[in-house]
XYZ file of C-alpha atoms in Angstrom:
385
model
C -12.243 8.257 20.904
C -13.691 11.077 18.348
C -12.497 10.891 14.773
C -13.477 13.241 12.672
C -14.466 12.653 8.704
C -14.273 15.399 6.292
C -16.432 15.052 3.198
C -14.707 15.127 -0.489
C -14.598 17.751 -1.793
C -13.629 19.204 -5.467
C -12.956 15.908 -7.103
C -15.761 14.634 -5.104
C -17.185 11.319 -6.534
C -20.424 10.666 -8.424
C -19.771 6.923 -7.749
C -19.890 3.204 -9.556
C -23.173 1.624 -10.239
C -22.338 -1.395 -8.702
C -21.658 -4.470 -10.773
C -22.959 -6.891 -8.027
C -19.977 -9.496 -8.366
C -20.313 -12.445 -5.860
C -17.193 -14.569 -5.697
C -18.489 -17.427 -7.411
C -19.385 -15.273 -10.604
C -15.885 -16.748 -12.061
C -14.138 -13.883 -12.024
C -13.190 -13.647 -7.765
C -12.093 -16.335 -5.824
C -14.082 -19.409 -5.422
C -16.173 -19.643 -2.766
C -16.580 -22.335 -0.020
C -12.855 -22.082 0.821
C -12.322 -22.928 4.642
C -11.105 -19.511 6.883
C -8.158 -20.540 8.108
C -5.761 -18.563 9.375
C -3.713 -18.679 6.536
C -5.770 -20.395 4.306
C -5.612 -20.247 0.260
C -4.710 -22.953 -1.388
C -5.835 -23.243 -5.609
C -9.436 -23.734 -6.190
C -10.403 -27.606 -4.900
C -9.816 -30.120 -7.657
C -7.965 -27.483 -10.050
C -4.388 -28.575 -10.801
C -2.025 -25.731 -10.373
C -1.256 -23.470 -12.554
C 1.912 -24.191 -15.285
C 3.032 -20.617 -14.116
C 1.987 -20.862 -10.265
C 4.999 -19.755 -8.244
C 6.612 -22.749 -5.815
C 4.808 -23.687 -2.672
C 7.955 -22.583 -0.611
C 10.251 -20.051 -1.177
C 13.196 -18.348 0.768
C 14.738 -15.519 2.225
C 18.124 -14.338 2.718
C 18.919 -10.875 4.516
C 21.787 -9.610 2.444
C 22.302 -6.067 3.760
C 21.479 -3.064 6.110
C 21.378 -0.004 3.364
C 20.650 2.184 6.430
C 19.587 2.616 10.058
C 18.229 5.433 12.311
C 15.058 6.554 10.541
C 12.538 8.283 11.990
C 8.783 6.995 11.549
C 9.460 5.779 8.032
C 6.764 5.249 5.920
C 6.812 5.273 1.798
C 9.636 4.337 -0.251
C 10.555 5.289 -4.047
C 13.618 4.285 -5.992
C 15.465 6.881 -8.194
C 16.976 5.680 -11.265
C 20.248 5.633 -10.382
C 19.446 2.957 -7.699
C 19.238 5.152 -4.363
C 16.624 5.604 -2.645
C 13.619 8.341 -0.948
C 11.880 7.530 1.900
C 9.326 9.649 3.603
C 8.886 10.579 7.248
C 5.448 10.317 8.482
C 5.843 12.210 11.675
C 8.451 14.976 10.972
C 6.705 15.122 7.646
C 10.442 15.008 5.708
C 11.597 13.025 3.114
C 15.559 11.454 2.665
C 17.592 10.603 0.245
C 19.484 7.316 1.315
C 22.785 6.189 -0.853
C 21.519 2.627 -1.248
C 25.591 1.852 -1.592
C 26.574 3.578 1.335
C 23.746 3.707 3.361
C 24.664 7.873 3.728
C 21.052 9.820 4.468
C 20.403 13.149 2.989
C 17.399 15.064 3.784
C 16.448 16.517 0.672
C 13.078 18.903 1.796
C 9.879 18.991 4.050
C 6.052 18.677 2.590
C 4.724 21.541 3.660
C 1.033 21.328 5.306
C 1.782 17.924 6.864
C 0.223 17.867 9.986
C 0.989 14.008 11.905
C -1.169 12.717 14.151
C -2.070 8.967 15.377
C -1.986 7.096 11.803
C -1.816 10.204 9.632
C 1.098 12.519 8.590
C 3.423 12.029 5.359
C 2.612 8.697 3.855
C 3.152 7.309 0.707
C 5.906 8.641 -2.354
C 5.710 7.882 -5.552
C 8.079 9.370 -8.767
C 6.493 10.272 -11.868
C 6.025 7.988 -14.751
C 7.836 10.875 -16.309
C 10.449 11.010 -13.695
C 13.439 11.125 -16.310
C 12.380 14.536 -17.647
C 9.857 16.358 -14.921
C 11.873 15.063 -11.820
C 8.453 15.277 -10.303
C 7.887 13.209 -6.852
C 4.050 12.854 -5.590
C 3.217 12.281 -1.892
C 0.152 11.563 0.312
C -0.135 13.671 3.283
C -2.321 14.245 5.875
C -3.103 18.004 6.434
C -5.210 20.327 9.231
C -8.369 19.271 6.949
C -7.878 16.254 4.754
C -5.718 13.862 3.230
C -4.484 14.947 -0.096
C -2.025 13.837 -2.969
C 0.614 16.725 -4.257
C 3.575 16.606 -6.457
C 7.021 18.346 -6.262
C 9.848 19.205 -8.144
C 13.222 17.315 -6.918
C 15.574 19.498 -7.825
C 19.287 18.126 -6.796
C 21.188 20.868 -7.620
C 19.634 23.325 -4.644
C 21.230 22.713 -1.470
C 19.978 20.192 0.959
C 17.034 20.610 2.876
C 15.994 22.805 0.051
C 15.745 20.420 -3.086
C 12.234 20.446 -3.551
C 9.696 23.009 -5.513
C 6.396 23.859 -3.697
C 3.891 21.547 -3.931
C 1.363 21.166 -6.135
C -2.015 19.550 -5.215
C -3.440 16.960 -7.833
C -6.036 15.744 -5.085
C -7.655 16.985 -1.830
C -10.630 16.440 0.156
C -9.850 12.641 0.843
C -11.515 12.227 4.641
C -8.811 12.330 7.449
C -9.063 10.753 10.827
C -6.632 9.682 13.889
C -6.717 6.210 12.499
C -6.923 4.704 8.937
C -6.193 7.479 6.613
C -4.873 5.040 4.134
C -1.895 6.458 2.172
C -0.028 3.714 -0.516
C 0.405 5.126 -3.658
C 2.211 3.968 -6.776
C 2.217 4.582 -10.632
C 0.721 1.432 -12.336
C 1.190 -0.308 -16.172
C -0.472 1.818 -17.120
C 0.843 5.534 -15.960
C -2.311 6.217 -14.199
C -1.949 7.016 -10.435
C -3.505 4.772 -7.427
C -3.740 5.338 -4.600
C -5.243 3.168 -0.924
C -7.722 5.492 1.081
C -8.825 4.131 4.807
C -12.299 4.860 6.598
C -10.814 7.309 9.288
C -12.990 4.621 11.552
C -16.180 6.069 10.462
C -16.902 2.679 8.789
C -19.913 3.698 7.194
C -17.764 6.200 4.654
C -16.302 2.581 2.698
C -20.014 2.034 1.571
C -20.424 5.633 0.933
C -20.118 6.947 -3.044
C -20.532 10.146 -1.906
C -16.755 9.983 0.137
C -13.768 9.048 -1.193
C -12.902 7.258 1.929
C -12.247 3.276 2.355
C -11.593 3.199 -1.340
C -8.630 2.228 -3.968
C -8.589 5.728 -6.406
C -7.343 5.557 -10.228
C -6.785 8.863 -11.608
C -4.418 10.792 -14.556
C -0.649 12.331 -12.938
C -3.063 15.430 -12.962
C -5.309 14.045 -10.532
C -8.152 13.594 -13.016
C -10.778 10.704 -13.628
C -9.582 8.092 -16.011
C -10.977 6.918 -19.119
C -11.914 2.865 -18.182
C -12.833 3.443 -14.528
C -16.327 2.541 -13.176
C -17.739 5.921 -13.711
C -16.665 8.362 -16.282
C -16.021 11.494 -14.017
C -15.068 9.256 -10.557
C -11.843 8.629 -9.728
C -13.164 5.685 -7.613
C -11.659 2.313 -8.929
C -13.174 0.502 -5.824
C -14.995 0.030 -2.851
C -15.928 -1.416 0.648
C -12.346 -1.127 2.134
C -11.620 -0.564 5.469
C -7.752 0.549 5.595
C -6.167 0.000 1.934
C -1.814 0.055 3.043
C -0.204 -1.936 0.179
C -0.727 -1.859 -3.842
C 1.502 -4.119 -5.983
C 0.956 -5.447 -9.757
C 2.241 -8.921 -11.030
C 3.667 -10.295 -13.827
C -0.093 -10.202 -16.356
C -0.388 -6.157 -14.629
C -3.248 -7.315 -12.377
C -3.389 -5.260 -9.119
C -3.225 -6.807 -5.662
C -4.038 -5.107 -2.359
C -3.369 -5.075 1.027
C -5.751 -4.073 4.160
C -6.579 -4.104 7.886
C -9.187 -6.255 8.679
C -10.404 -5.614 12.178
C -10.610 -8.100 14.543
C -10.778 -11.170 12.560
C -9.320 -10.977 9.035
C -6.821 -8.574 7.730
C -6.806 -9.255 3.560
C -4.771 -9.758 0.412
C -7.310 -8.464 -2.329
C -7.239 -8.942 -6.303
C -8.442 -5.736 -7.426
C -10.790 -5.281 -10.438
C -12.871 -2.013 -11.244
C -16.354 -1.301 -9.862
C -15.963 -4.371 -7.546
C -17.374 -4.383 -3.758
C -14.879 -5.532 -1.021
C -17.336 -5.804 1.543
C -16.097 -3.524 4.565
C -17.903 -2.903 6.702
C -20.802 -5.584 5.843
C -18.356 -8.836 5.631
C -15.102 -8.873 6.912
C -12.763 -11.802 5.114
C -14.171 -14.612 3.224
C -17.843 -14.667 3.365
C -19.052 -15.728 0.204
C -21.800 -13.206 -0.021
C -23.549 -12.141 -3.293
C -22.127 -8.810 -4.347
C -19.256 -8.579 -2.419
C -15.303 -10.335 -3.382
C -13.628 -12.203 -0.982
C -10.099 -12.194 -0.232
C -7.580 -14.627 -1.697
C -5.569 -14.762 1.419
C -6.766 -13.881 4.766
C -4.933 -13.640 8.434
C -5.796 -13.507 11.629
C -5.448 -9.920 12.464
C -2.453 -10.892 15.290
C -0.355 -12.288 12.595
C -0.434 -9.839 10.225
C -1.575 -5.994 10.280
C -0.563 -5.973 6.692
C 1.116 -2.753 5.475
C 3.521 -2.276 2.385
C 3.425 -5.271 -0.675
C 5.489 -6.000 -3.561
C 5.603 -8.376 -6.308
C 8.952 -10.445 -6.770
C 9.331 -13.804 -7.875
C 5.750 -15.220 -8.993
C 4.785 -14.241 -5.065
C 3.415 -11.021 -3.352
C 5.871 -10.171 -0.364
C 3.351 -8.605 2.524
C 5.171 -6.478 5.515
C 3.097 -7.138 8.450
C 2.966 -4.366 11.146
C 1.527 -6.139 14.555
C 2.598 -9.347 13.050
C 6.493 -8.411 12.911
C 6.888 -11.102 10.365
C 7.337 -10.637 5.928
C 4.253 -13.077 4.210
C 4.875 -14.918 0.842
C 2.108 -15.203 -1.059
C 2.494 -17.464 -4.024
C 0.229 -17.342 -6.913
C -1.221 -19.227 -9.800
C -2.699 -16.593 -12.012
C -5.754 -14.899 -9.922
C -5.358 -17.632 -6.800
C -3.073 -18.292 -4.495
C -0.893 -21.289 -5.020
C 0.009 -22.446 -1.727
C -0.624 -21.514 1.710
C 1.444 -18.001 3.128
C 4.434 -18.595 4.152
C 6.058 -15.910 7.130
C 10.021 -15.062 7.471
C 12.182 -13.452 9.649
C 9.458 -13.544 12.081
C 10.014 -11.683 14.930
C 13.891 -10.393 14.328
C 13.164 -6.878 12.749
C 10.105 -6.286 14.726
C 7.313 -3.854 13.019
C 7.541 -3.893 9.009
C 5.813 -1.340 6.698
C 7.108 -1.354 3.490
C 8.339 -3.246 0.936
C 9.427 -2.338 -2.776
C 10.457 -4.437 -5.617
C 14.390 -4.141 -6.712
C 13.486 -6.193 -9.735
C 14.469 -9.553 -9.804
C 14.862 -11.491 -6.873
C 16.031 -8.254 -4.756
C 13.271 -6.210 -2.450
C 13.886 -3.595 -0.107
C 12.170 -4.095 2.930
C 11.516 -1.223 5.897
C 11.272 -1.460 9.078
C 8.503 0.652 11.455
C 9.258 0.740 15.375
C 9.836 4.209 15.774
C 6.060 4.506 14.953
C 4.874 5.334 18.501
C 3.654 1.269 18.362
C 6.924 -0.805 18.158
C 9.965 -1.287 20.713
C 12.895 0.282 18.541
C 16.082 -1.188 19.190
C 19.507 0.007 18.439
C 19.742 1.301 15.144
C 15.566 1.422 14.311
C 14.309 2.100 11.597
C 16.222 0.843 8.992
C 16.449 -0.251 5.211
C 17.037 -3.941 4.660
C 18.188 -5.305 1.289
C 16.481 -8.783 0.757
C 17.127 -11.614 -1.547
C 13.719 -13.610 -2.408
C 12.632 -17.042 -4.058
């Protein structure tokens, strides 16, 4: 199948010098762990940490918010409590009445063109959200994928409530397959945001591309002061499909991503560091590349969508049809993963803290790649421990 690449441009990257970080430097995970499928225990002999989350934990479905989405894909909570959610394939993004469950569309991005894996992805509200009312989405267009933000303006009528977009990043490489597309505000105000290698694997390895990368940049799309490189947006590198970005309790970042036919990944994610793809794929212990804290076998997991809740990173697993629990002791896992409600909601892509022991979880088999059932897609409000 030809997938095409298109090369950065604009904010295009003058990348890290490479801070060759093995994962026995002390800062990654320790090496010499055995690749199990669902391996991670703490580091041999190491008690657990006083603050590592329990070894098992629960879930408990309390609600249905809503049913009958179409190809839903990001997910953003207002502050009154409802909720957006983005349509990757009609390229629209809904309002849902996380009470009621009642669906408003509320506008379409325009330029979105869907196709395969690409189309409107991620949403994400302003830090500023309060007083700009400013929503930001990753899209796929005819030439790229690209970040823009819009004006939600409630008081228009619906269909029509938001402004024209305005682009804060283009010239990220598109492709039929792995175009990426989580993004989310972090601590610290900055946006991030997961890029894939549009299956040109070399463009992960590449600092000319901004492809197969995790991005840090200003609400205005500009480099940050503390990344790698002063004028590249580029936090980090060697990823192969980055779907699910998620900060715990200290405000380290954790992310998600397709392995290919061995190990899809949970990642702790520290500036200027080398995940490996496409030279290692899972844990490898190689000199200048970090390994995974968790790993699955690619079967059981397709990871898309995380969240932090709970001392534990909740992982939505596409192919695997199953949410992972991923307890943690500081930068470690402190148990093996743990998978619920296996099987019963089929295809999940997203999941978003409530805060507390509440996530929202969303389901994906309208996606042209699950079975949907009566009422698919839908909004499911979880209780976690």
């Amino acid at each position: 199948m030809q997938r095409s690449a298109v090369t950065a441009a604009g904010a295009a990257v003058a990348l890290l010098v490479l801070t060759g970080c093995s994962s026995g430097d002390g800062t990654g995970p320790v090496p010499g762990r055995s690749a199990t499928t669902t391996a991670a225990a703490t580091s041999q002999g190491a008690p657990p940490s006083p603050s590592a989350a329990p070894a098992k934990g629960s879930v408990k479905v309390v609600s249905t918010v809503t049913e009958g989405l179409k190809s839903p894909w990001g997910l953003a909570a207002l502050p009154d409590g409802d909720l957006l959610v983005s349509s990757r394939d009609e390229g629209t993004i809904t309002r849902v009445d996380a009470e009621g469950g009642q669906k408003t569309v509320i506008g379409s991005v325009p330029g979105v063109s869907a196709a395969g894996e690409g189309g409107l992805l991620g949403i994400a509200l302003s830090p500023s959200y309060a007083s700009d009312h400013q929503v930001y989405a990753y899209f796929t267009t005819a030439s790229d994928n690209r970040i823009a933000r819009m004006i939600y303006d409630e008081k228009r009528p619906a269909g029509r409530q938001l402004g024209a977009p305005d682009t804060v990043l283009r010239g990220i490489p598109k492709g039929f397959i792995h175009n990426g597309g989580r993004i989310a505000f972090g601590p610290d105000k900055m946006l991030y945001a997961g890029t894939g290698e549009t299956g040109e694997t070399g463009l992960a390895q590449d600092k000319e591309s901004l492809a197969g990368k995790i991005l840090r940049m200003t609400p205005d799309g500009q480099p940050v002061h503390g990344n790698p490189e002063a004028n590249s947006i580029v936090y980090s590198l060697g990823h192969r499909n980055v779907q699910g970005l998620a900060w715990d309790s200290d405000k380290r970042l954790w992310a998600s991503e397709f392995g290919q036919n061995t190990w899809d990944e949970l990642n702790l994610i520290e500036p200027g560091k080398n995940y490996g793809w496409p030279d290692v794929e899972g844990k490898a212990g190689e000199p200048g590349f970090v390994d995974p804290v968790a790993q699955w076998r690619t079967d059981e997991a397709s990871p898309s969508g995380i969240a932090y809740a709970e001392g534990s990173i909740w992982m939505a697993a596409l192919r695997g049809e199953r949410l992972w629990r991923i307890p943690l002791a500081g930068r470690e896992s402190a148990a093996a993963p743990q998978a619920f409600v296996e099987g019963e909601y089929g295809r999940l892509r997203t999941v978003l803290s409530v805060g507390g022991d509440k996530v929202w979880l969303v389901t994906s088999n309208t996606d042209g790649r699950g079975t949907p059932k009566p009422g698919d897609d839908r909004i499911l409000l979880l209780e976690v421990a």
